[in-house]
Coordinates of N, CA, C and O in Angstrom, one line a residue:
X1 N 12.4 -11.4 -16.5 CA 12.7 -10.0 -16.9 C 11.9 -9.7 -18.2 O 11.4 -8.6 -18.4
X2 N 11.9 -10.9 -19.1 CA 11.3 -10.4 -20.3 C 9.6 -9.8 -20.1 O 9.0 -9.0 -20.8
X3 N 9.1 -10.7 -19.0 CA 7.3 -10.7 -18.6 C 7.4 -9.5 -18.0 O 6.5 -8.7 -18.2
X4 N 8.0 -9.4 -17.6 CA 8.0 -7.4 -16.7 C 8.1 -6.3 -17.8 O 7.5 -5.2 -17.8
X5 N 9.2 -6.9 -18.7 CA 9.0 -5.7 -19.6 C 7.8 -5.8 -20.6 O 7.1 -4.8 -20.7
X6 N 7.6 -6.9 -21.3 CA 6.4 -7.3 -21.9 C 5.1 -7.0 -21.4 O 4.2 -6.9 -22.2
X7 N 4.7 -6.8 -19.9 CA 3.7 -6.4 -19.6 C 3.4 -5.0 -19.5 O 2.3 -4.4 -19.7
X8 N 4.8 -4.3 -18.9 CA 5.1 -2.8 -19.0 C 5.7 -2.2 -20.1 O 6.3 -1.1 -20.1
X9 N 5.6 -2.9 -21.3 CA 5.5 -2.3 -22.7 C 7.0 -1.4 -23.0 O 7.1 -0.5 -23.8
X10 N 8.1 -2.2 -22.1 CA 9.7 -1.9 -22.8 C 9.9 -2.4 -23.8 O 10.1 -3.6 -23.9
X11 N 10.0 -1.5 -24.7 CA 10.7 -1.2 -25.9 C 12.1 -2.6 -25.9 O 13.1 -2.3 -25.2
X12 N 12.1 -3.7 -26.6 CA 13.4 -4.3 -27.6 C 14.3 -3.4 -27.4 O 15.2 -3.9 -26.8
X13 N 14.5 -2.2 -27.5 CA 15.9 -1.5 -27.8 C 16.4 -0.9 -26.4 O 17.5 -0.3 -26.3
X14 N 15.3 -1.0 -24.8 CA 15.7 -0.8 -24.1 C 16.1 -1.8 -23.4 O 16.9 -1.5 -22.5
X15 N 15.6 -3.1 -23.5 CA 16.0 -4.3 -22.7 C 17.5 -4.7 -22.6 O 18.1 -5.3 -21.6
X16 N 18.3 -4.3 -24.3 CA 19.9 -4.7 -23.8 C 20.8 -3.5 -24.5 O 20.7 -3.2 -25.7
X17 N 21.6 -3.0 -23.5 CA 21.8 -3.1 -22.1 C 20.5 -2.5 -21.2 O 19.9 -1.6 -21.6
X18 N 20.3 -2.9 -20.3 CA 19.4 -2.6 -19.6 C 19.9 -1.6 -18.2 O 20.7 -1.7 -17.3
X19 N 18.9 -0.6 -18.6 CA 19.4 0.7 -17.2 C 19.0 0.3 -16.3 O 17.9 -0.3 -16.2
X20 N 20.3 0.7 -14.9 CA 19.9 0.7 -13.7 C 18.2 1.1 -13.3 O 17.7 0.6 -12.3
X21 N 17.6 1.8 -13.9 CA 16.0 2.2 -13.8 C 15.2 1.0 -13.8 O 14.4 0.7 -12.9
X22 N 15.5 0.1 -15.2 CA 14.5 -0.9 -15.5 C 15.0 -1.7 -14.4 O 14.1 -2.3 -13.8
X23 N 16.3 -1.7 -14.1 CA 16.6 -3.3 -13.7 C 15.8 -3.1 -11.9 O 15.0 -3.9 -11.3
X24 N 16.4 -1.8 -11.5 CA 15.7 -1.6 -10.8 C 14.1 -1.9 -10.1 O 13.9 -2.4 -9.0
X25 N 13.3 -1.4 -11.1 CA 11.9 -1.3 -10.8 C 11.7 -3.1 -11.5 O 10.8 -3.6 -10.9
X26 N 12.0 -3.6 -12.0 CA 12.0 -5.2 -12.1 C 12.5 -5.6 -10.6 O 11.7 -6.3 -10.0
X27 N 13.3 -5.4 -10.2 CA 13.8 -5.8 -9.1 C 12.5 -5.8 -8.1 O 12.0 -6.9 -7.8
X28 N 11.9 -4.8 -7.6 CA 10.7 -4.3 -6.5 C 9.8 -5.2 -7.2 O 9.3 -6.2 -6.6
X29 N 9.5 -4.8 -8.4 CA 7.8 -5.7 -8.9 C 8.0 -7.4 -8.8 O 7.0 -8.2 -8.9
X30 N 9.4 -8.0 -8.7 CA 9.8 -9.1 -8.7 C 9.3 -9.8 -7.3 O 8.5 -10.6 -7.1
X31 N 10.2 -9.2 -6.4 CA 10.1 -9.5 -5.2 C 8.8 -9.4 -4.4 O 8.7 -9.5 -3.1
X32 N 7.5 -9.0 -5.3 CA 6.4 -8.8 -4.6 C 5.3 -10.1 -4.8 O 4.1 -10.3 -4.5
X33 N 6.3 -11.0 -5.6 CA 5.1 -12.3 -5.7 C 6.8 -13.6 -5.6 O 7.6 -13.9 -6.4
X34 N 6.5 -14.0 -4.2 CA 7.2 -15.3 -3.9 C 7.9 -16.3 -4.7 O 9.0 -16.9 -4.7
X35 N 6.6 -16.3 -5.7 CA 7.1 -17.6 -6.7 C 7.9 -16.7 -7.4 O 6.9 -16.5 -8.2
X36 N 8.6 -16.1 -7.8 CA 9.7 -15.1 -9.0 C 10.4 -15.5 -8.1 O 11.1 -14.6 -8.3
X37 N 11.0 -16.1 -7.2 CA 12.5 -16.2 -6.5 C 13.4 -15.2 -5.6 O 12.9 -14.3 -4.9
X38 N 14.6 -15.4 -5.8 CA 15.4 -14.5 -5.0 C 15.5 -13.6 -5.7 O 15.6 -13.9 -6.9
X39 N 15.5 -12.4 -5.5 CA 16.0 -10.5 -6.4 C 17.9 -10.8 -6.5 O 18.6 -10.0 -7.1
X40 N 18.5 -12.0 -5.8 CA 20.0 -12.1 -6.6 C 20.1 -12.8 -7.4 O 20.9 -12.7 -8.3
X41 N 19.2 -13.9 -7.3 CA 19.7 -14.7 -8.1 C 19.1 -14.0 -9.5 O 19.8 -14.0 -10.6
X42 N 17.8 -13.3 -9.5 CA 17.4 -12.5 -11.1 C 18.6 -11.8 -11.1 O 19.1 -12.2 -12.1
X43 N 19.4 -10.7 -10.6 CA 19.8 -9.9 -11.1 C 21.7 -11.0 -11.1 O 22.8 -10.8 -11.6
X44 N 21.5 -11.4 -10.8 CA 22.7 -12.8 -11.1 C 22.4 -12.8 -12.9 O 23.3 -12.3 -13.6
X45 N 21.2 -13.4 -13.5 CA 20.7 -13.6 -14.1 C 20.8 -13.0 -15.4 O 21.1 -13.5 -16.5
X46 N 20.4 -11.7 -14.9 CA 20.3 -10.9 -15.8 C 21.8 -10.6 -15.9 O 22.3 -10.6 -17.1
X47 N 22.5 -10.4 -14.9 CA 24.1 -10.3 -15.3 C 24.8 -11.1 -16.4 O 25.8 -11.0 -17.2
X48 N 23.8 -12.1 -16.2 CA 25.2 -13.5 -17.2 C 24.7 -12.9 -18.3 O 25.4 -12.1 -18.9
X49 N 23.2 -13.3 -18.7 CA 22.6 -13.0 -19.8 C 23.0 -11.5 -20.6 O 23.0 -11.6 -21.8
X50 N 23.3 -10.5 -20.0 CA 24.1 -9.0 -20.3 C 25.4 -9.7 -21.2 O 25.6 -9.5 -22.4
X51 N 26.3 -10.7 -20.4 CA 27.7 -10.4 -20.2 C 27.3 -11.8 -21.8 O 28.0 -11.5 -22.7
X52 N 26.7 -12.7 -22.0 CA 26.5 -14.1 -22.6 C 26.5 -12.9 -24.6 O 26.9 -13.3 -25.6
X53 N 25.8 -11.6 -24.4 CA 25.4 -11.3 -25.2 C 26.5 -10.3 -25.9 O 26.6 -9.8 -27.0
X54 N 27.2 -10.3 -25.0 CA 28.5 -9.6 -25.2 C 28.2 -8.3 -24.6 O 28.8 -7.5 -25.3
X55 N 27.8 -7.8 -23.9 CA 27.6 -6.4 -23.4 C 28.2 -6.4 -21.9 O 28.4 -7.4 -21.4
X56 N 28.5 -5.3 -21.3 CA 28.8 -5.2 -19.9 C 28.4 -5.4 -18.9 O 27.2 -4.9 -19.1
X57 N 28.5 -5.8 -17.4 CA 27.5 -6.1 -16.7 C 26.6 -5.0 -16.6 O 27.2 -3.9 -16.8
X58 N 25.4 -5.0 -16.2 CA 24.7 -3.7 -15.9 C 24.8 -3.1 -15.1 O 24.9 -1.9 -15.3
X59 N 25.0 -3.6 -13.6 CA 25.6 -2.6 -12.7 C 26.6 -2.7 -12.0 O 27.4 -3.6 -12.0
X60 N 26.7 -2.1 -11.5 CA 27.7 -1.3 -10.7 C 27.7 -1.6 -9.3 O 26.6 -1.9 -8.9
X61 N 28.6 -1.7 -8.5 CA 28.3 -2.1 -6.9 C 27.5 -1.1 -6.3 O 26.7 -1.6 -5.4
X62 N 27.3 0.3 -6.6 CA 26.7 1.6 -6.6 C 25.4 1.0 -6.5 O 24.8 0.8 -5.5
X63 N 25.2 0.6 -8.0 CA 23.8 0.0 -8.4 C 23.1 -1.1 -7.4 O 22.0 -1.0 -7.0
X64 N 23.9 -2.1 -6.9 CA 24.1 -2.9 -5.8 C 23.7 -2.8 -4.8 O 23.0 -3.6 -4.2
X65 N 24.2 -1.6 -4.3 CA 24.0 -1.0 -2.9 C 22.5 -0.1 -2.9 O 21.7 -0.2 -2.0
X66 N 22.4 0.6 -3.7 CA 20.8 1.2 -4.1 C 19.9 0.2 -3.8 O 19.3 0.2 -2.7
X67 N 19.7 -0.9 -5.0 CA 18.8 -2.7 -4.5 C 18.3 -2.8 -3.6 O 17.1 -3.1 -3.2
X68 N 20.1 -2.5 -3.0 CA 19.7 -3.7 -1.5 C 18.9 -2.7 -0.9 O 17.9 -2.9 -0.2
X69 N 19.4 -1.6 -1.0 CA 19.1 -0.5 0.2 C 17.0 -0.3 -0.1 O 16.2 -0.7 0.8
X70 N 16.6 0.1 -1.1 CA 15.3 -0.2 -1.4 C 14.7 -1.7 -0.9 O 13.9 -1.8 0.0
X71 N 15.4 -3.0 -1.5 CA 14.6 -4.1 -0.5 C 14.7 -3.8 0.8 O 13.8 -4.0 1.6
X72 N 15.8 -3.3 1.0 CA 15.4 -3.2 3.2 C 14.2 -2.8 3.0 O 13.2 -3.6 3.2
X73 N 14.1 -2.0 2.7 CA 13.0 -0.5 2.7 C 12.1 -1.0 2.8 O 11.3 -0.8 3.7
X74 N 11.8 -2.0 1.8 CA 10.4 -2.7 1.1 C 9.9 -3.8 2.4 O 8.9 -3.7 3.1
X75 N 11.2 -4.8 2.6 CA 10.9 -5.4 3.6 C 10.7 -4.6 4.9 O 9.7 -5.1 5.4
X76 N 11.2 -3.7 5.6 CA 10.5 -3.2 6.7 C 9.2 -2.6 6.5 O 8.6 -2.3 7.5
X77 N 8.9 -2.4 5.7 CA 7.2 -1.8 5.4 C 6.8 -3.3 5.6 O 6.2 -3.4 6.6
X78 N 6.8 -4.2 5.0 CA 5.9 -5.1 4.5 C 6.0 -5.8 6.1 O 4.9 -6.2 6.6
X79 N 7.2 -6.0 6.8 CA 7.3 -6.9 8.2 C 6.3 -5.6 9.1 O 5.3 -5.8 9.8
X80 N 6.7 -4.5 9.0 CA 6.0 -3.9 10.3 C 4.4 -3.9 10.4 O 3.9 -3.8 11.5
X81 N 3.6 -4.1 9.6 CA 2.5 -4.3 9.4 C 1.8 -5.6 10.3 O 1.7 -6.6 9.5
X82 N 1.3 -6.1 11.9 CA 1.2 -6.5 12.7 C -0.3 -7.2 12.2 O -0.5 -8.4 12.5
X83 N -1.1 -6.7 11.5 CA -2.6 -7.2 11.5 C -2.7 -7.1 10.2 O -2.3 -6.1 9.6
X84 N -3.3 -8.0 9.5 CA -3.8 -7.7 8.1 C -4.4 -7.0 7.4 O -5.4 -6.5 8.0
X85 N -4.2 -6.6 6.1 CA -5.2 -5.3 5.4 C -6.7 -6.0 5.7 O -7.1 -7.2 5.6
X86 N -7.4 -4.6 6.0 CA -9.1 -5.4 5.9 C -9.4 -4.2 4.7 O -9.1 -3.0 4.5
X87 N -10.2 -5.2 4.0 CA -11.0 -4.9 2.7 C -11.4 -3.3 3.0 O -11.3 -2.9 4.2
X88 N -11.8 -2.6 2.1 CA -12.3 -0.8 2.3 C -13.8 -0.5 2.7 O -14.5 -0.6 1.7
X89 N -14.4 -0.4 3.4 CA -16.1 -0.1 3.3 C -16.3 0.5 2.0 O -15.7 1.5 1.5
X90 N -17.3 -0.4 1.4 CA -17.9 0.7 0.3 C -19.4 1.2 0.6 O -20.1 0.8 1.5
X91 N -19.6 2.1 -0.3 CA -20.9 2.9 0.1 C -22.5 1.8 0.1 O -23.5 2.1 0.6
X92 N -22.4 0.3 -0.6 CA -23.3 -0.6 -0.8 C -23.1 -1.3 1.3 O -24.1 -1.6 2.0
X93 N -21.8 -1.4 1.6 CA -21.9 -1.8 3.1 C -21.8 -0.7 4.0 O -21.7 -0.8 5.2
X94 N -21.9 0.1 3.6 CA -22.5 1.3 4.6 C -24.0 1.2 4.7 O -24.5 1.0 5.8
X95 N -24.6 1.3 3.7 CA -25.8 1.3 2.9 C -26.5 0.4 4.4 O -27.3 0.7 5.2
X96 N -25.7 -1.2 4.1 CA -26.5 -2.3 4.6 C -26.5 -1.9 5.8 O -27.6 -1.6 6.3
X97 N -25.0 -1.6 6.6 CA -25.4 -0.8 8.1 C -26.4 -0.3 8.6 O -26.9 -0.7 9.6
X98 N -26.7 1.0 7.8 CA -28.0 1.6 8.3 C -29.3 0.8 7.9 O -30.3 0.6 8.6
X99 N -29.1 0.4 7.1 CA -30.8 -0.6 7.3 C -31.0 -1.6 8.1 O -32.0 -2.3 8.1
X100 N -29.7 -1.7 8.9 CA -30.2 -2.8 9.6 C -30.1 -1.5 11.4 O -30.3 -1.9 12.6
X101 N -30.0 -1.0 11.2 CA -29.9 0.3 12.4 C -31.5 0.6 12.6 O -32.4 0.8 11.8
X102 N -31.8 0.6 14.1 CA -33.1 1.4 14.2 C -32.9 3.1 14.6 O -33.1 3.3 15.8
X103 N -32.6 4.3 13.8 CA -32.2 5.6 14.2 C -32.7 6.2 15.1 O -32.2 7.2 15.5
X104 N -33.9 5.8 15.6 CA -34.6 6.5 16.6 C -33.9 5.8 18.0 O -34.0 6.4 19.1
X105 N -33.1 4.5 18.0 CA -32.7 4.0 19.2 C -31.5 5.0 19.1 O -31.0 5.6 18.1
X106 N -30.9 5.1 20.5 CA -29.6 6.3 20.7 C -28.3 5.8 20.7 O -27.2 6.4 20.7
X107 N -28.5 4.3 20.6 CA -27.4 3.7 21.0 C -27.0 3.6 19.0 O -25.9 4.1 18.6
X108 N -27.7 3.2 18.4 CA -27.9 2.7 17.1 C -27.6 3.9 16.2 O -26.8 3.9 15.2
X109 N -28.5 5.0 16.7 CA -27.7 6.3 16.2 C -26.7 6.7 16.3 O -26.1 7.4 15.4
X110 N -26.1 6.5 17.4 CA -24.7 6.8 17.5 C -23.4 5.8 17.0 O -22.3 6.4 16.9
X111 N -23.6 4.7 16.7 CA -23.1 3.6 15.7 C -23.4 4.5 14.1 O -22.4 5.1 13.6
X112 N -24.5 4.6 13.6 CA -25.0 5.6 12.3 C -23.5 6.7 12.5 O -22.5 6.5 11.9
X113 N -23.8 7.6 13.3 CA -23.1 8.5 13.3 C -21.7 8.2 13.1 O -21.1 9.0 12.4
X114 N -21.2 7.3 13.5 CA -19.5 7.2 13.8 C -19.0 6.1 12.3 O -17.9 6.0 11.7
X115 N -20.0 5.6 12.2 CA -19.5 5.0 10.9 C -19.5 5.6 9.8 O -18.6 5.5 9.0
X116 N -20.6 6.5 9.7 CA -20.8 7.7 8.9 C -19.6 8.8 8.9 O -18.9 9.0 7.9
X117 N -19.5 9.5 9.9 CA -18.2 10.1 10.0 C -17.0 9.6 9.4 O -16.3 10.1 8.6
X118 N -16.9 8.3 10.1 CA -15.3 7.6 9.4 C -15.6 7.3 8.2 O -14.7 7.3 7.4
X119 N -16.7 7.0 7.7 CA -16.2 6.7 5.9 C -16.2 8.2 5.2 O -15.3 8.5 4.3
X120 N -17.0 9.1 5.5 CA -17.3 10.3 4.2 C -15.5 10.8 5.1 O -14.8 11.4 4.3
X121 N -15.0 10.7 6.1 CA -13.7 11.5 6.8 C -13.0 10.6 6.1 O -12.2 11.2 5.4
X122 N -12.9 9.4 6.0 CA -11.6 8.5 5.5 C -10.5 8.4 6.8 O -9.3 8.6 6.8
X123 N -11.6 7.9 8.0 CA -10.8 7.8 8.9 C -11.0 6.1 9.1 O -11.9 5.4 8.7
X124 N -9.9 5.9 9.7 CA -10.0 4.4 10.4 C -11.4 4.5 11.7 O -11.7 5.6 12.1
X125 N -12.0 3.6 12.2 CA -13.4 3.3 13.1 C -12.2 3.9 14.7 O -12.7 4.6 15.5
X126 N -11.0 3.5 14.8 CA -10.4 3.8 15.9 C -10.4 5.4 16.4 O -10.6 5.9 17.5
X127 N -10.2 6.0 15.3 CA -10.2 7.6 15.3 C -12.0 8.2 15.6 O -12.4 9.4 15.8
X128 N -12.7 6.9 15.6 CA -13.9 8.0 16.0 C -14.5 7.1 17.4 O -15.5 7.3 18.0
X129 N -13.8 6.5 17.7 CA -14.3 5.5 19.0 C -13.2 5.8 20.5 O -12.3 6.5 20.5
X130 N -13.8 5.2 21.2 CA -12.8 5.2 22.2 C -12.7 3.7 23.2 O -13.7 3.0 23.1
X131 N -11.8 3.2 24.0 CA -11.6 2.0 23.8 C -12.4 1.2 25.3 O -12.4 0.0 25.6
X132 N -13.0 2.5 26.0 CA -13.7 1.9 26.9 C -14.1 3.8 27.6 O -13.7 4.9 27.4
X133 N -15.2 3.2 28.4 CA -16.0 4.9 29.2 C -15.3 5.4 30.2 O -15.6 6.5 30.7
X134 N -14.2 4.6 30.5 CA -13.2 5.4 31.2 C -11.9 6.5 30.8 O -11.3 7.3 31.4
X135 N -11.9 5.7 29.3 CA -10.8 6.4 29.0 C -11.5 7.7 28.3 O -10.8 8.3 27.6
X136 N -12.7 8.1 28.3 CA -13.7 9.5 27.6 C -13.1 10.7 28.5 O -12.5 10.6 29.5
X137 N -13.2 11.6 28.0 CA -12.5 12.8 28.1 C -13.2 13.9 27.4 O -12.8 14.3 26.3
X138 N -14.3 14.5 28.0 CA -15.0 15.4 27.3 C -14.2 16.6 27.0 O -15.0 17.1 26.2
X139 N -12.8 17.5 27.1 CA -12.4 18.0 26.3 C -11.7 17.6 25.3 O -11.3 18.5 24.5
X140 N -11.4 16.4 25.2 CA -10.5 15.8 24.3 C -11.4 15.6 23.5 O -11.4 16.4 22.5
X141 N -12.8 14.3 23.6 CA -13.8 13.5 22.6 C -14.9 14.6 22.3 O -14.9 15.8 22.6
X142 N -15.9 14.0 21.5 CA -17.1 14.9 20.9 C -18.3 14.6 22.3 O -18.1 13.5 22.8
X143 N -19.2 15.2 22.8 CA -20.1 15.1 23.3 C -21.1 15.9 22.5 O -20.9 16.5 21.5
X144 N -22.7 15.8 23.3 CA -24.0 15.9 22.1 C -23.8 17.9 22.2 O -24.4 18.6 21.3
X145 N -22.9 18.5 23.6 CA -23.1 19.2 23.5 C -22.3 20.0 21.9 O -22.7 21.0 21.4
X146 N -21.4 19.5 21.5 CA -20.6 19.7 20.1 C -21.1 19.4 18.9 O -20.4 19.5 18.0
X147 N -22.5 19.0 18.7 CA -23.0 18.6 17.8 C -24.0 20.2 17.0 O -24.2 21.1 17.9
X148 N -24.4 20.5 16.1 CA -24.7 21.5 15.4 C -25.5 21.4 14.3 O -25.3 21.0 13.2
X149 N -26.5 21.8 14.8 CA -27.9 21.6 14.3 C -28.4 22.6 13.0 O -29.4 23.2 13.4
X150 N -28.1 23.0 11.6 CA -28.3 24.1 10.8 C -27.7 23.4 9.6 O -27.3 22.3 9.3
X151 N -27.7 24.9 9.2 CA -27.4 24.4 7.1 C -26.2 24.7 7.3 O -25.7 25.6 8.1
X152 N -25.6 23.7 6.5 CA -24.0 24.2 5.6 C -24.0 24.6 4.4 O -24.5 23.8 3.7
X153 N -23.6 25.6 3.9 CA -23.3 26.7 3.5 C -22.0 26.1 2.6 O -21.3 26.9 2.0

């Protein structure tokens, strides 16, 4: 508790008693690196330590129920997530893409094109592909006839 506030620059005069807010957001930033332990047994912790100092416990079953209700929360984000984060393209591996692309091939330009799209769009590669030539759908997908040759303005 004390390295959470020490790194987030809490003030000595806020740490005891300590508000449901801090204990709070210690609670989330706790539970996001393994080795910190169980989020009961800290706020166990911080209870005695409250109560050792002479002060009241800090929270409330209220307070309790908030916690827990946020870790669901936290843990169903963190379990629903089926495939792992992949790193972001930056503009130096875009870069490398195209030089290794020959643009006059149609196949290669069209790779240019869709990777290009999804980074300057900030779309995922799924949103500009499709997952085989059967499932294409020329009013649904882009064809060359949709493409637009002139200045933007």
């Amino acid at each position: 508790f004390h390295l959470f506030c020490n790194i987030f620059s809490i003030p000595e005069s806020n740490r005891l008693p300590a508000s449901f807010e801090l204990l709070h957001s210690f609670v989330l930033w706790a539970v996001t690196d393994p080795d910190r332990g169980d989020s009961i047994l800290l706020i166990s912790a911080i209870r005695a330590w409250h109560i050792a100092q002479g002060w009241l416990p800090p929270l409330s079953d209220v307070h309790h129920d908030r916690i827990n209700w946020s870790l669901r929360r936290l843990e169903n984000m963190q379990s629903s997530r089926q495939k792992p984060l992949h790193p972001p393209i930056t503009l130096p591996m875009l870069m490398a893409l195209k030089d290794s692309l020959l643009l006059s091939d149609p196949f290669d330009a069209c790779v240019w094109a869709m990777a290009s799209c999804a980074f300057f769009s900030m779309m995922r590669f799924g949103e500009v592909s499709i997952s085989s030539r059967a499932a294409f759908t020329a009013s649904k997908h882009l064809t060359r006839a949709d493409a637009f040759f002139g200045f933007d303005l």
